[in-house]
């Protein structure tokens, strides 16, 4: 029986004719998905930095030229860009901390700027994507890419079980969103 890549329809080696993901020998992701994850992990640092240029709303978004706008001041940043930066920070630092703990590497100091934290996460993740893909289930709280149907809600916290392979796919998806 053939075992297929865990990426499913999002597999880099997806066969459209047969409508199935690439066949794998070992692990959970095919070699193409691993390479794509490694490339995404190395580029997320630049993506995070480049998103800073898009935080300020464009001139057309600041003022619409209509009189009587009311007393509400416009939001000084684009919240969609800030949310994407926050998701990149959250996903990269979370998986890097998990890998650092499992491999007994030095962890991240909690008092650093988000950009520095993403840079630190890159140094942990980029050479270890294959190990990340091999991680089993990890229970995470408030994971930003959570499917609400699979999350267990406990008061204001959403608990979800995520595999390392899904973490690699999430890194790839965040890189794609940053370029979109």
Tab-separated table of C-alpha atoms in Angstrom:
chain	number	residue	atom	x	y	z
A	1	UNK	CA	0.000	0.000	0.000
A	2	UNK	CA	1.345	3.422	-0.948
A	3	UNK	CA	1.653	6.139	1.671
A	4	UNK	CA	0.973	9.669	0.429
A	5	UNK	CA	2.262	13.065	1.535
A	6	UNK	CA	0.348	14.564	4.461
A	7	UNK	CA	-0.032	17.859	2.557
A	8	UNK	CA	-2.878	16.347	0.543
A	9	UNK	CA	-4.120	18.701	-2.186
A	10	UNK	CA	-1.508	21.295	-1.180
A	11	UNK	CA	1.360	18.854	-1.850
A	12	UNK	CA	4.034	20.286	-4.126
A	13	UNK	CA	4.165	16.973	-5.995
A	14	UNK	CA	0.361	16.608	-6.217
A	15	UNK	CA	-0.712	14.503	-9.219
A	16	UNK	CA	-3.726	16.254	-10.732
A	17	UNK	CA	-4.595	13.382	-13.046
A	18	UNK	CA	-4.692	10.783	-10.281
A	19	UNK	CA	-5.929	13.384	-7.758
A	20	UNK	CA	-3.532	12.370	-5.010
A	21	UNK	CA	-0.473	13.628	-3.205
A	22	UNK	CA	3.023	12.357	-3.923
A	23	UNK	CA	3.971	8.899	-2.688
A	24	UNK	CA	6.493	8.926	0.170
A	25	UNK	CA	8.859	6.270	1.477
A	26	UNK	CA	9.388	7.568	5.008
A	27	UNK	CA	8.069	10.400	7.162
A	28	UNK	CA	4.911	12.385	6.601
A	29	UNK	CA	5.879	14.913	3.915
A	30	UNK	CA	7.357	14.314	0.465
A	31	UNK	CA	10.837	15.667	-0.337
A	32	UNK	CA	9.340	18.468	-2.468
A	33	UNK	CA	7.176	19.695	0.413
A	34	UNK	CA	10.208	19.555	2.745
A	35	UNK	CA	12.252	21.666	0.288
A	36	UNK	CA	9.380	24.132	-0.060
A	37	UNK	CA	9.151	24.348	3.743
A	38	UNK	CA	12.897	24.977	4.031
A	39	UNK	CA	12.690	27.743	1.446
A	40	UNK	CA	9.702	29.305	3.217
A	41	UNK	CA	11.429	29.157	6.606
A	42	UNK	CA	14.473	30.974	5.252
A	43	UNK	CA	12.374	33.660	3.556
A	44	UNK	CA	9.939	34.381	6.397
A	45	UNK	CA	12.470	36.669	8.092
A	46	UNK	CA	12.562	38.886	5.002
A	47	UNK	CA	8.780	38.601	4.625
A	48	UNK	CA	8.284	39.805	8.205
A	49	UNK	CA	10.632	42.749	7.619
A	50	UNK	CA	9.093	43.640	4.243
A	51	UNK	CA	5.581	43.671	5.691
A	52	UNK	CA	6.638	46.677	7.810
A	53	UNK	CA	6.590	48.749	4.621
A	54	UNK	CA	2.908	47.940	4.153
A	55	UNK	CA	1.747	48.711	7.708
A	56	UNK	CA	0.849	52.345	7.019
A	57	UNK	CA	-2.456	52.735	5.180
A	58	UNK	CA	-2.313	54.264	1.725
A	59	UNK	CA	-3.393	57.886	1.303
A	60	UNK	CA	-6.735	56.816	-0.121
A	61	UNK	CA	-7.411	54.725	2.954
A	62	UNK	CA	-6.513	57.494	5.382
A	63	UNK	CA	-8.991	60.064	4.185
A	64	UNK	CA	-11.886	59.461	1.883
A	65	UNK	CA	-12.421	63.182	1.270
A	66	UNK	CA	-15.966	63.186	2.597
A	67	UNK	CA	-16.931	65.885	5.092
A	68	UNK	CA	-18.352	65.021	8.493
A	69	UNK	CA	-16.461	61.827	9.188
A	70	UNK	CA	-17.425	61.934	12.820
A	71	UNK	CA	-15.233	61.825	15.894
A	72	UNK	CA	-13.672	58.391	15.292
A	73	UNK	CA	-10.043	58.672	14.303
A	74	UNK	CA	-8.891	56.309	11.547
A	75	UNK	CA	-6.732	53.355	12.511
A	76	UNK	CA	-3.093	54.366	11.847
A	77	UNK	CA	-2.031	50.903	10.572
A	78	UNK	CA	-3.365	48.235	8.270
A	79	UNK	CA	-4.685	45.611	10.642
A	80	UNK	CA	-4.542	42.829	8.023
A	81	UNK	CA	-0.792	43.305	7.589
A	82	UNK	CA	-0.244	43.517	11.342
A	83	UNK	CA	-2.252	40.293	11.826
A	84	UNK	CA	-0.102	38.504	9.234
A	85	UNK	CA	3.078	39.701	10.962
A	86	UNK	CA	1.702	38.510	14.294
A	87	UNK	CA	0.893	35.080	12.800
A	88	UNK	CA	4.428	34.793	11.350
A	89	UNK	CA	5.894	35.715	14.734
A	90	UNK	CA	3.636	33.282	16.591
A	91	UNK	CA	4.122	30.268	14.315
A	92	UNK	CA	7.887	30.637	13.837
A	93	UNK	CA	8.730	31.262	17.490
A	94	UNK	CA	6.408	28.521	18.739
A	95	UNK	CA	7.867	25.801	16.533
A	96	UNK	CA	11.415	27.062	17.151
A	97	UNK	CA	10.881	26.910	20.925
A	98	UNK	CA	9.524	23.362	20.640
A	99	UNK	CA	12.526	22.254	18.576
A	100	UNK	CA	14.953	24.094	20.862
A	101	UNK	CA	13.493	22.357	23.917
A	102	UNK	CA	13.597	18.913	22.300
A	103	UNK	CA	17.162	19.327	21.081
A	104	UNK	CA	18.324	21.121	24.248
A	105	UNK	CA	19.334	24.315	22.455
A	106	UNK	CA	19.378	27.712	24.101
A	107	UNK	CA	15.939	29.293	24.132
A	108	UNK	CA	14.730	32.745	23.273
A	109	UNK	CA	14.876	35.487	25.842
A	110	UNK	CA	11.331	36.703	26.413
A	111	UNK	CA	12.375	40.355	26.288
A	112	UNK	CA	13.234	40.864	22.641
A	113	UNK	CA	11.450	42.664	19.843
A	114	UNK	CA	9.290	40.612	17.559
A	115	UNK	CA	11.655	41.051	14.593
A	116	UNK	CA	14.553	39.679	16.634
A	117	UNK	CA	12.409	36.773	17.784
A	118	UNK	CA	11.572	35.865	14.174
A	119	UNK	CA	15.292	36.071	13.319
A	120	UNK	CA	16.119	33.736	16.224
A	121	UNK	CA	13.378	31.335	15.123
A	122	UNK	CA	14.883	31.289	11.637
A	123	UNK	CA	18.244	30.140	13.021
A	124	UNK	CA	16.508	27.234	14.764
A	125	UNK	CA	13.985	26.261	12.079
A	126	UNK	CA	15.843	26.628	8.778
A	127	UNK	CA	18.344	23.781	9.295
A	128	UNK	CA	15.793	21.579	11.109
A	129	UNK	CA	12.702	21.535	8.872
A	130	UNK	CA	13.016	17.789	8.277
A	131	UNK	CA	13.073	17.210	12.070
A	132	UNK	CA	10.083	19.517	12.492
A	133	UNK	CA	8.161	17.535	9.873
A	134	UNK	CA	8.841	14.379	11.871
A	135	UNK	CA	7.398	15.705	15.144
A	136	UNK	CA	4.235	14.045	16.327
A	137	UNK	CA	1.237	15.689	17.947
A	138	UNK	CA	1.847	18.845	19.973
A	139	UNK	CA	-0.944	20.549	21.917
A	140	UNK	CA	-0.911	24.320	21.403
A	141	UNK	CA	-3.016	27.127	22.808
A	142	UNK	CA	-4.433	29.835	20.544
A	143	UNK	CA	-2.556	28.660	17.447
A	144	UNK	CA	-3.287	31.379	14.872
A	145	UNK	CA	-3.958	29.009	11.961
A	146	UNK	CA	-6.447	26.895	13.897
A	147	UNK	CA	-9.512	25.405	12.297
A	148	UNK	CA	-12.187	26.355	14.822
A	149	UNK	CA	-13.997	23.051	14.224
A	150	UNK	CA	-11.052	21.032	15.542
A	151	UNK	CA	-10.191	23.321	18.469
A	152	UNK	CA	-11.262	22.586	22.016
A	153	UNK	CA	-12.439	25.788	23.689
A	154	UNK	CA	-11.677	26.314	27.357
A	155	UNK	CA	-13.009	29.706	28.376
A	156	UNK	CA	-11.135	32.150	26.149
A	157	UNK	CA	-8.392	29.717	25.074
A	158	UNK	CA	-8.610	27.451	22.033
A	159	UNK	CA	-6.565	24.260	22.405
A	160	UNK	CA	-5.586	22.386	19.267
A	161	UNK	CA	-3.343	19.417	18.520
A	162	UNK	CA	-0.960	20.096	15.633
A	163	UNK	CA	1.726	17.889	14.110
A	164	UNK	CA	5.160	19.100	13.090
A	165	UNK	CA	4.294	18.303	9.472
A	166	UNK	CA	1.368	20.727	9.727
A	167	UNK	CA	3.804	23.265	11.179
A	168	UNK	CA	5.970	22.983	8.049
A	169	UNK	CA	2.892	23.408	5.858
A	170	UNK	CA	1.843	26.433	7.927
A	171	UNK	CA	5.265	28.055	7.439
A	172	UNK	CA	4.836	27.577	3.694
A	173	UNK	CA	1.313	28.985	3.786
A	174	UNK	CA	2.435	32.068	5.725
A	175	UNK	CA	5.200	32.698	3.188
A	176	UNK	CA	2.659	32.436	0.374
A	177	UNK	CA	0.290	34.846	2.151
A	178	UNK	CA	3.101	37.354	2.685
A	179	UNK	CA	3.804	37.359	-1.037
A	180	UNK	CA	0.099	37.575	-1.904
